[in-house]
Coordinates of C-alpha atoms in Angstrom, one line a residue:
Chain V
X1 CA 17.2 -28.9 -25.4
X2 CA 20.1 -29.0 -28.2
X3 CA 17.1 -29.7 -30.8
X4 CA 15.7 -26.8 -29.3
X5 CA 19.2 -24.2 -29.6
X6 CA 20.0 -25.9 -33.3
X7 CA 16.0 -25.3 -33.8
X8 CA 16.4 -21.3 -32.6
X9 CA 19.4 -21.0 -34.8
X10 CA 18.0 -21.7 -38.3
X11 CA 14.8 -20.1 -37.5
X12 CA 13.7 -16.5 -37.2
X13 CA 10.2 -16.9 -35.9
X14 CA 12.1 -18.8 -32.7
X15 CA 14.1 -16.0 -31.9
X16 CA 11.3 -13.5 -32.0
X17 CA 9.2 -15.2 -29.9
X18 CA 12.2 -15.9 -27.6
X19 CA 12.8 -12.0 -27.5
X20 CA 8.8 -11.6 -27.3
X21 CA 9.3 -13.7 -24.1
X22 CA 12.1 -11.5 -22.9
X23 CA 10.2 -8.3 -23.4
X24 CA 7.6 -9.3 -21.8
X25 CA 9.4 -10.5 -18.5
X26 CA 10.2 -7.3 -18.0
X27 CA 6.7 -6.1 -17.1
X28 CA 5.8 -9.3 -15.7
X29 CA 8.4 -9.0 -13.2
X30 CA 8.2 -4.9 -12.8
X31 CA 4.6 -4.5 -12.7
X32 CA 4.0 -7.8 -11.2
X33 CA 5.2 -7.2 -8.2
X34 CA 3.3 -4.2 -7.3
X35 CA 0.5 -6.3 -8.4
X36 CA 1.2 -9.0 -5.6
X37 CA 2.3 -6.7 -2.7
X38 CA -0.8 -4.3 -3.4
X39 CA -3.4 -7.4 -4.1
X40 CA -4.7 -6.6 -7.4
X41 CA -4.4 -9.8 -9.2
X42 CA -8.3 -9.9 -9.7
X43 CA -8.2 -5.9 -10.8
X44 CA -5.8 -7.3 -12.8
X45 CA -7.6 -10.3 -14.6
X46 CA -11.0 -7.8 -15.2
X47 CA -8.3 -5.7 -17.3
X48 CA -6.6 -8.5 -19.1
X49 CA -10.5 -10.2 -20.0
X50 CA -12.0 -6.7 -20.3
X51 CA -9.1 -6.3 -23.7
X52 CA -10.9 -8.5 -25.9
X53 CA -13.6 -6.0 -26.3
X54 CA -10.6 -3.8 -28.0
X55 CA -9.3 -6.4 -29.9
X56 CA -12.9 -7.5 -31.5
X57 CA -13.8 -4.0 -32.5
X58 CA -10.1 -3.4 -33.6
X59 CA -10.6 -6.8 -35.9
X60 CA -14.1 -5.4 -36.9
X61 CA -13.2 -2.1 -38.1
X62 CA -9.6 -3.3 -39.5
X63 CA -7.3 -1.7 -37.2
X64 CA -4.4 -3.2 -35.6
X65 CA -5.4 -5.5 -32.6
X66 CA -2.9 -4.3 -30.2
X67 CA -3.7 -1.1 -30.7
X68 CA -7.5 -2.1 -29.6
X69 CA -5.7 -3.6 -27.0
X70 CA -4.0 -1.4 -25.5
X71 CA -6.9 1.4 -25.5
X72 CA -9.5 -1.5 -24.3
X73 CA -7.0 -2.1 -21.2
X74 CA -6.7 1.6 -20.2
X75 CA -9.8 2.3 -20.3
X76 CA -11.2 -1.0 -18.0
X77 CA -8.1 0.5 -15.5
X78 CA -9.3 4.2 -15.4
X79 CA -12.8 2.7 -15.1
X80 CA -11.8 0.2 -12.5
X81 CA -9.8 2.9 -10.5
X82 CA -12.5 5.8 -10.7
X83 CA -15.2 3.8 -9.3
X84 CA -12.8 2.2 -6.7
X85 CA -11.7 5.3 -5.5
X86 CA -15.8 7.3 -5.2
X87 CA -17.6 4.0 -3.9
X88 CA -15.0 1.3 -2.9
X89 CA -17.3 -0.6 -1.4
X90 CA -18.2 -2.2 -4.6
X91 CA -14.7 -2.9 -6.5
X92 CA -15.4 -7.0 -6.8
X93 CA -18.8 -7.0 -8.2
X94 CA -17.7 -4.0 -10.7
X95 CA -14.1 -6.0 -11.5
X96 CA -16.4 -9.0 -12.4
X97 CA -18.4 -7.0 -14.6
X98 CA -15.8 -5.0 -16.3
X99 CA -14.5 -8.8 -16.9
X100 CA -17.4 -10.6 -18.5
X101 CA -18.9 -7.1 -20.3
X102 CA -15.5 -6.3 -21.8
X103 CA -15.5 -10.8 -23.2
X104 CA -18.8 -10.1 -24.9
X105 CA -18.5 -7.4 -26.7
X106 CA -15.2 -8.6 -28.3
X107 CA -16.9 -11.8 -28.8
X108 CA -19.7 -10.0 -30.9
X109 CA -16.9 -8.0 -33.1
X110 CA -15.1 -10.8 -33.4
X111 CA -18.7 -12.6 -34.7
X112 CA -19.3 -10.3 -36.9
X113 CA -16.3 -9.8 -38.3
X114 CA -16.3 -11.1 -42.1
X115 CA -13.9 -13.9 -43.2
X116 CA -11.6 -15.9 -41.3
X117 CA -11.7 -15.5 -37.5
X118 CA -10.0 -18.5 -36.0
X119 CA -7.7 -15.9 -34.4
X120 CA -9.8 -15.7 -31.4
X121 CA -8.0 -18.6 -30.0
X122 CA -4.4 -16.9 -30.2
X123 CA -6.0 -14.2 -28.5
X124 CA -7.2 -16.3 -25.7
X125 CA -4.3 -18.3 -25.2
X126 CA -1.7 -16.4 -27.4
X127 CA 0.5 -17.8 -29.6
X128 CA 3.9 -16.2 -28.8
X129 CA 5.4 -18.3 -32.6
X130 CA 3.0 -15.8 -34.3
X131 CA 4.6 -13.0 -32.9
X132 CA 5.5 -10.7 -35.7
X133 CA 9.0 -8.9 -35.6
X134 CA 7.7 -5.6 -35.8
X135 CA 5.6 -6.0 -32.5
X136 CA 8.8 -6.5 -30.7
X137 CA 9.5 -3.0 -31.4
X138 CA 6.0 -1.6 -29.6
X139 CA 6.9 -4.7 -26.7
X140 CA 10.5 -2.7 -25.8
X141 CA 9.0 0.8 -26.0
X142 CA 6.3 -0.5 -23.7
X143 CA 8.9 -1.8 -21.3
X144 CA 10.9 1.6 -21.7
X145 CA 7.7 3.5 -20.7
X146 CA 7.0 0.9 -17.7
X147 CA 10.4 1.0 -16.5
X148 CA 11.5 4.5 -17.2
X149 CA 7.6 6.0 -14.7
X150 CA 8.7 3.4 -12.2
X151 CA 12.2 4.8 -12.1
X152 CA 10.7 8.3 -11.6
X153 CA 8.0 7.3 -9.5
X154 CA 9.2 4.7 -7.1
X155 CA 8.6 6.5 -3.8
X156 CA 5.1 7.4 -4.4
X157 CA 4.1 4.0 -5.7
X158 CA 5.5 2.6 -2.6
X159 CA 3.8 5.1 -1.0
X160 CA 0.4 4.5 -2.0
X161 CA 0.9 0.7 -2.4
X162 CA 1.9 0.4 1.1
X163 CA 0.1 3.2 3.0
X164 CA -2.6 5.1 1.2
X165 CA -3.9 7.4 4.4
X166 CA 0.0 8.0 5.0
X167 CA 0.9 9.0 1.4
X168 CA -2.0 11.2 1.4
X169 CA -1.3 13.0 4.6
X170 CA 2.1 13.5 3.2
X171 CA 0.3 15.0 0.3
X172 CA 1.1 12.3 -2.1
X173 CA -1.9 12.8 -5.0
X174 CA -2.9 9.2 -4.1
X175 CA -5.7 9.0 -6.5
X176 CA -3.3 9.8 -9.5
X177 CA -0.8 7.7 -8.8
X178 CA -3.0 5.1 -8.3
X179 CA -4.7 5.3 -11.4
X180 CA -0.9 5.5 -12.8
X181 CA -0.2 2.2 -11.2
X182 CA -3.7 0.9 -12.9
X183 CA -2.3 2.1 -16.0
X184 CA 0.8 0.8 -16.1
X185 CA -0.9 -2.9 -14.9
X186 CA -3.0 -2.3 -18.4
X187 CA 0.2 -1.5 -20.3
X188 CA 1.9 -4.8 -18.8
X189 CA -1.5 -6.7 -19.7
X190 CA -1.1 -5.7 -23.2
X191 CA 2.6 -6.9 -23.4
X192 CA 1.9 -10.4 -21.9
X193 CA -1.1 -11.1 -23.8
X194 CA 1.4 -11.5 -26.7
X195 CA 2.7 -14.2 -25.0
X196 CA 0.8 -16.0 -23.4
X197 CA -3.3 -14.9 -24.2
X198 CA -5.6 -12.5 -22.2
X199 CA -6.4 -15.8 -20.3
X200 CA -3.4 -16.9 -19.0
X201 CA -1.9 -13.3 -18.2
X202 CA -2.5 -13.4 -14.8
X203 CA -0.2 -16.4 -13.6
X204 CA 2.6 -14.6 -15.5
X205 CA 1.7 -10.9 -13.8
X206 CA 1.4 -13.0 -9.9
X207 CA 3.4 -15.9 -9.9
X208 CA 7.4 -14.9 -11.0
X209 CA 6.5 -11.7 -8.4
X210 CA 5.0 -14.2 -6.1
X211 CA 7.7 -16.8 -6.0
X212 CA 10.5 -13.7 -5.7
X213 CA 8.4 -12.7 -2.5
X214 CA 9.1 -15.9 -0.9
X215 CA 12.7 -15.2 -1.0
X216 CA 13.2 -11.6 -1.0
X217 CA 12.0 -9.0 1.5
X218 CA 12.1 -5.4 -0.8
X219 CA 10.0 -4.3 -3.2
X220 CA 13.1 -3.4 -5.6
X221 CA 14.7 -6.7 -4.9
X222 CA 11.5 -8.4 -6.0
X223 CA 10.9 -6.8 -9.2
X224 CA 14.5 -7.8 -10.2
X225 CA 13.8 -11.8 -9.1
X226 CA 10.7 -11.7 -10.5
X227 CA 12.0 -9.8 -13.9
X228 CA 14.9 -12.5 -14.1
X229 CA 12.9 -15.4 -13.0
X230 CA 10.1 -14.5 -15.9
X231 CA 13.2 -14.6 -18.2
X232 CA 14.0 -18.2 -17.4
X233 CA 10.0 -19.4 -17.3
X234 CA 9.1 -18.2 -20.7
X235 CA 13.0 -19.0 -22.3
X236 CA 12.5 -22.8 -20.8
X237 CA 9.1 -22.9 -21.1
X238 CA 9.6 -21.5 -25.1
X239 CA 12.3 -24.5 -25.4
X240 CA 10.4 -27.5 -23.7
X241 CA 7.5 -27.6 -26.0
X242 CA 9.0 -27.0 -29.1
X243 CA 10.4 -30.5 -29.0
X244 CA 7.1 -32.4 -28.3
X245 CA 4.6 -29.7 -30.1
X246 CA 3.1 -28.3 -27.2
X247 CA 1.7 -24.5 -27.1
X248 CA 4.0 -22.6 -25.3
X249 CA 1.8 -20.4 -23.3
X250 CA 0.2 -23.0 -21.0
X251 CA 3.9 -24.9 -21.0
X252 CA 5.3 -21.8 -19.8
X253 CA 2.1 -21.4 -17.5
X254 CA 2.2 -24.9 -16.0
X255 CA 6.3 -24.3 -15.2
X256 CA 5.4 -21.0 -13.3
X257 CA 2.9 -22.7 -11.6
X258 CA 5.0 -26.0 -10.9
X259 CA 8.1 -23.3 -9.5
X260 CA 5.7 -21.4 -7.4
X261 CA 4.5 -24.6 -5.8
X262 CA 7.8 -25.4 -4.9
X263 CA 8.9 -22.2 -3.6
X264 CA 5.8 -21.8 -1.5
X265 CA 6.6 -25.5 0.2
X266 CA 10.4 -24.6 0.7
X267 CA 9.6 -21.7 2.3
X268 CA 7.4 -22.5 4.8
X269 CA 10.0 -26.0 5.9
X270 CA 12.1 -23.3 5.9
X271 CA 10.4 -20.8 8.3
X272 CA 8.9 -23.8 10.7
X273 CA 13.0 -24.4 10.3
X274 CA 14.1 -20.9 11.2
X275 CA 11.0 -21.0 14.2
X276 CA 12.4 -24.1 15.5
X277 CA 16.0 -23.4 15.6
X278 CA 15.2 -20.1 17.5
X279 CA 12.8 -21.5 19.8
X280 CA 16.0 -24.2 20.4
X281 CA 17.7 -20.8 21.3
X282 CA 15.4 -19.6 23.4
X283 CA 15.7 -23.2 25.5
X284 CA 19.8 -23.1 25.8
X285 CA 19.9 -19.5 27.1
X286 CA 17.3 -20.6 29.5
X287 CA 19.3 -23.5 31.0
Chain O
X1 CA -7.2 32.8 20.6
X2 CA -5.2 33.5 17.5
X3 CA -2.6 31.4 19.3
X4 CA -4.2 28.4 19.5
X5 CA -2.6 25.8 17.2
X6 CA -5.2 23.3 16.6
X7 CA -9.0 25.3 16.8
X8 CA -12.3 23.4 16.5
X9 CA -15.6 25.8 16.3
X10 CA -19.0 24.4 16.4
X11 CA -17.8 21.6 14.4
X12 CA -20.1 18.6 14.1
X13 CA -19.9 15.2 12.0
X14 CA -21.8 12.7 10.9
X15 CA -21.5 9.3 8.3
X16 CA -24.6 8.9 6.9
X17 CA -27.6 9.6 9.0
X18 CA -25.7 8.6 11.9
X19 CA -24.2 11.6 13.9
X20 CA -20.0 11.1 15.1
X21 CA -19.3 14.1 16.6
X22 CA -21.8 17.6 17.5
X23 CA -21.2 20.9 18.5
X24 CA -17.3 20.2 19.3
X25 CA -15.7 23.3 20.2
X26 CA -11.6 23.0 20.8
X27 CA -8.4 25.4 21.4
X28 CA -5.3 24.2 21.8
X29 CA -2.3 26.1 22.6
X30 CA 1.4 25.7 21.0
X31 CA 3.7 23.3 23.1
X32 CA 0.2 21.7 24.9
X33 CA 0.0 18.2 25.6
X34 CA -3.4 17.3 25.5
X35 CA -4.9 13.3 26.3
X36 CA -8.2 13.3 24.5
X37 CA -10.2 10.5 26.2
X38 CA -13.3 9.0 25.5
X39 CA -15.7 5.8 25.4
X40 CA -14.9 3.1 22.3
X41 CA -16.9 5.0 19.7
X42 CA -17.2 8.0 21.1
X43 CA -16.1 10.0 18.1
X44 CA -11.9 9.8 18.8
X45 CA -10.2 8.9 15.6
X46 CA -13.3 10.9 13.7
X47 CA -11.6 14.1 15.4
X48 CA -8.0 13.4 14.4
X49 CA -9.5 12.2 11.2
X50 CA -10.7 16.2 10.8
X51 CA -8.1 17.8 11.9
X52 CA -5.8 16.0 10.0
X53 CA -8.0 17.0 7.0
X54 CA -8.9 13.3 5.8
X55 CA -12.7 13.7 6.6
X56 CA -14.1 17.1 6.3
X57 CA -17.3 18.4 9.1
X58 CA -20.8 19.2 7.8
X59 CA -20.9 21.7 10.3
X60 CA -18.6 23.8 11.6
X61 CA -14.9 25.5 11.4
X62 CA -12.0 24.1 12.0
X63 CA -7.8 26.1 11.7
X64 CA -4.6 24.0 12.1
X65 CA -1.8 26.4 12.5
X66 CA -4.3 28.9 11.3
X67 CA -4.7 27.2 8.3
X68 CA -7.7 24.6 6.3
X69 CA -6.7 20.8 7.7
X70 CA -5.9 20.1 4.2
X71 CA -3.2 22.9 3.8
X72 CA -1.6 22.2 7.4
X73 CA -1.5 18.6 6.8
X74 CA 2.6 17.9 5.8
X75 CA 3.2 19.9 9.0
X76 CA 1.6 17.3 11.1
X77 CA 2.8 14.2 12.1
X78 CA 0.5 11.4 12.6
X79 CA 0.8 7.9 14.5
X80 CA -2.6 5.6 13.4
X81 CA -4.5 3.5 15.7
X82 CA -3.9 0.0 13.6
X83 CA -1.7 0.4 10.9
X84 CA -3.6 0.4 7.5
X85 CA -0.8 -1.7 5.9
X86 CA -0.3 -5.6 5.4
X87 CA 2.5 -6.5 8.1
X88 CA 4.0 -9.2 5.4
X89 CA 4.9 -6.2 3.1
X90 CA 7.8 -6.2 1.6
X91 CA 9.8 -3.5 3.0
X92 CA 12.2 -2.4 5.3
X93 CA 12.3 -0.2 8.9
X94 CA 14.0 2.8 6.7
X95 CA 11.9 2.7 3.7
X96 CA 8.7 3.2 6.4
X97 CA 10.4 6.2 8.2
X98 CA 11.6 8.1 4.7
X99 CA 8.2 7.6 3.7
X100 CA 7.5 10.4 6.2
X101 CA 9.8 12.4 4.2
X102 CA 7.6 12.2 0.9
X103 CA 6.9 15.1 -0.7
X104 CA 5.3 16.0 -3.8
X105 CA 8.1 15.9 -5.7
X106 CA 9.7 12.6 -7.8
X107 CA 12.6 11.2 -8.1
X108 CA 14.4 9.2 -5.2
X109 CA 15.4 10.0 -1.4
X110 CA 18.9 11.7 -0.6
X111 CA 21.3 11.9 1.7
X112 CA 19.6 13.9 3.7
X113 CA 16.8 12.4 3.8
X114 CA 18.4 9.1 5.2
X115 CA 20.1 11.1 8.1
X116 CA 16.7 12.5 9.4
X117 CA 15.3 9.0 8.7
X118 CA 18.3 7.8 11.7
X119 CA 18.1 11.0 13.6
X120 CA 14.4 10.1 14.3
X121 CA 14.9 6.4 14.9
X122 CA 17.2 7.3 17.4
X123 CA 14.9 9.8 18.7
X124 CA 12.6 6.9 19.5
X125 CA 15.3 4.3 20.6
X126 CA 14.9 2.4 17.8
X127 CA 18.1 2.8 15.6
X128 CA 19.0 -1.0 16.0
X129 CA 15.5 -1.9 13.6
X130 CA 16.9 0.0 10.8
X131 CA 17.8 -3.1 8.3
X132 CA 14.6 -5.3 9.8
X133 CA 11.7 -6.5 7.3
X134 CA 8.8 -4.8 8.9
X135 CA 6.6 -7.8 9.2
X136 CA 9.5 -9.3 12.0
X137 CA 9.0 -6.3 14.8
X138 CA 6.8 -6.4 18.0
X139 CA 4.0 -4.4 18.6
X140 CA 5.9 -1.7 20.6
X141 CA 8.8 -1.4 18.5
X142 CA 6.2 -1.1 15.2
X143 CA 5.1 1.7 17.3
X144 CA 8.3 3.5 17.5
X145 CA 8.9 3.0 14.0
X146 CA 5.6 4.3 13.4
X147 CA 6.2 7.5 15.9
X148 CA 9.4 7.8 14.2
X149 CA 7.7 8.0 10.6
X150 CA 5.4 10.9 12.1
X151 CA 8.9 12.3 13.5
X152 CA 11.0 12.8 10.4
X153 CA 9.5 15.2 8.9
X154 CA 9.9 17.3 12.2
X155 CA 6.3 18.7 12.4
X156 CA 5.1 20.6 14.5
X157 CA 1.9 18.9 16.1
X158 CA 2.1 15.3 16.7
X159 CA -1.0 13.2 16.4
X160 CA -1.6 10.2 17.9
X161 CA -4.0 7.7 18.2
X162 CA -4.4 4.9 20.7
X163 CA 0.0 5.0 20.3
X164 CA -0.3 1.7 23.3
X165 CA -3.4 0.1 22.6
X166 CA -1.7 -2.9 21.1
X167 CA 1.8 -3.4 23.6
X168 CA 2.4 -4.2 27.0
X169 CA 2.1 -1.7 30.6
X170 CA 5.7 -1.1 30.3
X171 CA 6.5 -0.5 27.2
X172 CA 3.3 1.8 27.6
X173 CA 5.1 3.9 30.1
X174 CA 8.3 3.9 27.8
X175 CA 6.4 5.7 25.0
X176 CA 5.2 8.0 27.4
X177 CA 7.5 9.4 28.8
X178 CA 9.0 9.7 25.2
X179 CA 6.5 11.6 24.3
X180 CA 6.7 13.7 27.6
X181 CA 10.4 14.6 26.3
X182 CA 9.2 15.5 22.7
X183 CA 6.6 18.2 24.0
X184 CA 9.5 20.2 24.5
X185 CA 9.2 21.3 21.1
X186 CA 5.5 20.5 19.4
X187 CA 2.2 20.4 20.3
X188 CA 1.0 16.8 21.3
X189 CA -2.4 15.8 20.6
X190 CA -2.7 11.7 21.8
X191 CA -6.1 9.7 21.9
X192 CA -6.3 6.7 24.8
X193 CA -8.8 5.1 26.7
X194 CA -7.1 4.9 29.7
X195 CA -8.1 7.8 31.7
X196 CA -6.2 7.1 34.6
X197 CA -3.2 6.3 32.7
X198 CA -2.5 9.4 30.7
X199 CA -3.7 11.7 33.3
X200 CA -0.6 11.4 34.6
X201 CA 1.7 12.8 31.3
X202 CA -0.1 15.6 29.8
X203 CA -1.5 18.7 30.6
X204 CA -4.8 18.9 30.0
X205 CA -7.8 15.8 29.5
X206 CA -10.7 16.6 26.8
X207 CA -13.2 14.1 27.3
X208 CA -15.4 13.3 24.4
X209 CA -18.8 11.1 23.8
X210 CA -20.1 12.8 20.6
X211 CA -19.5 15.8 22.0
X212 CA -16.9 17.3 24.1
X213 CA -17.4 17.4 28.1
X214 CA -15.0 19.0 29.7
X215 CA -11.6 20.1 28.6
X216 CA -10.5 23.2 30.7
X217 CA -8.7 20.8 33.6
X218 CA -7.1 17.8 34.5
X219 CA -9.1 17.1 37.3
X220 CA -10.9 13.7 36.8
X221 CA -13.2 13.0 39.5
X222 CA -16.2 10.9 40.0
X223 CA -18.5 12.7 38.4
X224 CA -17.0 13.1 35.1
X225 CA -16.1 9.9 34.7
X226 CA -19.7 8.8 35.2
X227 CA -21.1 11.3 32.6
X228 CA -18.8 9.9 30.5
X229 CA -19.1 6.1 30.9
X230 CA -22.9 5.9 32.2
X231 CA -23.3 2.9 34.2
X232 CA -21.9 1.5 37.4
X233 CA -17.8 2.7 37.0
X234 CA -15.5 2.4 40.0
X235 CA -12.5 4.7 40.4
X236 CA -9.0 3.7 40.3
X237 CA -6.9 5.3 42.4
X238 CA -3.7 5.8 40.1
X239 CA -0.2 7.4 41.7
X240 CA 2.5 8.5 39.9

């Protein structure tokens, strides 16, 4: 750990991808939950798979890769969320598609694309070292968009993630706000995949959210555990494999996991706890 | 019949080739309690479902408070059958009644807003489940959150469908005779299967199997009750 703080001290590309990781909690942990309490973590993964499509052609036609990110993303959401919302009987098998469709066409850019194309693995698994410093500026104006609709918006989401034939009969515009929510899940896609790959993205956009539900029973209250608690995974996650060499997307992947593993166990001892003890209750007053 | 409330003409439905509801022809008046009765499938929730403008008739007309479903809707106040949410969601008593407060507009709930949200919890009895996690009530005091989410936005027909079919006989009567205090002021349309039961609250039965029977008294006898459940039906005597 003190190899590690000495380690961030002398070098720049440390602290970047520290603050990369710090960025990026923030939409982990804000968008995130919506994602857990509404259960679109496979809507989710077709838009975080469906991105490489962007980032081949961006490669291919020489334009910045986030940039082909980013418009790959929102367009798999509004796709995703038109089709859910005319015929939503078939969202799964059209998720699936979206997913693989969206991996083979960046494949073939990225194939085709002349010259040196070994980058296909950072885009798979990230590589949050290679971070460049100017990308941290698009990560906090992303966050600043994310947070700033949320902020405006949090009744309606709410709404329609928790009631969508109330919202509407309360004349909510349920199909815009959902596709808003969709959006902003693309949006938080792009910022992760920085971090951690378009693979990965999803235990980073479920699991901090995931673990704060254990604990915490509002939606507001969870986006702030899970916002903090993504802090701490890809900080320590960052730090424990730059001593040993390890890539630190799946360390940081593996942690989240290991945490939500835990959490899940303590909480159910301590329900069966709570059950018991109230049940003991129950048995005294009746004597 | 300009002062009906609620007015269905001719209306008929169908999903797919497969007919709901044909030839349903309905007035109700302002401050009328009305039990609207049927067989499991008989077309129930697809009524409330067009007249609270969610699903719109091949066929037909239909006014709420003399306007399209759609336009009336925020005026209504509506109490669903099962509730279309996850009960392990994440969120309060309070947040679930404001939401009944929701309007188009953004930004966050006021003060205002939170007294109506108590006002109408204690309207129902419930004022005590403000600060509980949704996911921890029982089935009848869900239901008076629920009826308290239809009631904060004071509107001025309540819907209701099947309010008891998931709590006990007595809290049954509770919500009842709740709802016999609230007609005071609104129109009350409720959905039940229970015959016997309701005839005893509201003012008027409309029985319904695809299309609608009988609806001008609360007389059940015999007869209707076998036209509308064919097969061998016994009647329960049922005092109040």
């Amino acid at each position: 750990m003190n190899e590690f703080l000495s380690a961030l001290a002398d070098h720049a590309f440390l602290r970047t991808a520290l603050l990369a990781g710090l960025l990026a909690s923030v939409g982990c942990g804000v968008i995130g939950s919506y994602v857990v309490v509404k259960r679109i973590a496979f809507l989710a993964g077709g838009i975080a798979h469906s991105v490489l499509a962007g980032m081949g052609a961006a490669l291919y036609y020489g334009f910045d890769p986030v940039l082909g990110a980013l418009v790959a993303a929102v367009v798999a959401a509004l796709i995703i969320g038109v089709v859910r919302l005319a015929w939503s009987a078939q969202e799964d098998t059209l998720v699936g598609a979206i997913w693989a469709i969206g991996m083979a066409i960046g494949i073939l850019f990225i194939a085709k694309t002349p010259g040196y194309s070994a980058d296909l693995m950072s885009y798979l698994f990230g590589n949050i070292l290679l971070v460049p410093p100017r990308d941290l500026w698009l990560m906090a104006g992303l966050d600043l968009v994310l947070v700033l609709t949320v902020a405006l918006c949090y009744r309606q989401f709410l709404a329609v993630s928790f009631d969508e034939e109330f919202a509407r009969l309360r004349g909510v515009p349920v199909a815009f706000f959902y596709l808003l929510l969709l959006c902003l899940v693309a949006v938080t896609v792009v910022l992760l995949i920085q971090v951690v790959g378009l693979i990965l993205v999803i235990a980073l956009l479920t699991l901090p959210a995931a673990v704060a539900g254990h604990w915490v029973h509002s939606l507001g209250g969870m986006m702030v555990i899970a916002t903090l608690l993504g802090a701490a995974l890809t900080a320590s996650g960052l730090a424990l494999s730059y001593g040993p060499d390890l890539p630190a997307g799946p360390t940081m992947i593996l942690l989240a996991g290991a945490v939500y593993v835990v959490s899940a166990l303590l909480n159910a001892a301590w329900r069966a706890w709570r059950a018991r003890r109230a049940g003991g209750a129950m048995m005294r007053s009746a004597e | 019949m300009s002062q009906s409330v609620i007015e269905l003409v001719g209306v008929s439905f169908s999903f797919g080739d497969a007919p709901v509801l044909s030839d349903i022809n309905l007035a109700i008046a302002p401050r009328e309690f009305v039990g609207l009765v049927g067989p499991n499938a008989g077309g129930k929730s697809t009524l409330l479902k067009l007249i609270l403008g969610l699903l719109v008739p091949q066929v037909g007309r239909i006014r709420v408070l003399g306007l399209a479903p759609r336009e009336a809707r925020r005026r209504l106040g509506y109490v669903p059958q099962y509730p279309t949410f996850a009960r392990d969601f994440p969120i309060s008593v309070e947040q679930v009644v404001l939401m009944g407060r929701l309007g188009p507009g953004l930004g966050w709930y006021n003060a205002a807003d939170r007294a109506a949200a108590r006002r109408s919890l204690e309207e129902v009895e419930g004022l005590d489940l403000v600060p509980r996690r949704i996911g921890t009530l029982s089935g009848g005091q869900l239901q008076r959150v629920l009826l308290a989410r239809a009631l904060v936005s004071d509107p001025e027909i309540l819907i209701l469908d099947e309010p008891t079919a998931n709590i006990d006989q007595r809290m049954e009567g509770d919500i009842f005779d709740l709802l016999a205090r609230l007609k005071a002021r609104r129109t009350i349309l409720v959905v039940s299967h229970d015959i016997a039961f309701i005839s005893g609250y509201v003012d008027r039965v409309a029985c319904l199997n695809r299309t609608l029977i009988a609806h001008d008294t609360a007389a059940i006898d015999a007869d209707l009750i076998h036209r509308l459940y064919p097969g061998d039906v016994r009647a329960v005597a049922h005092v109040h």
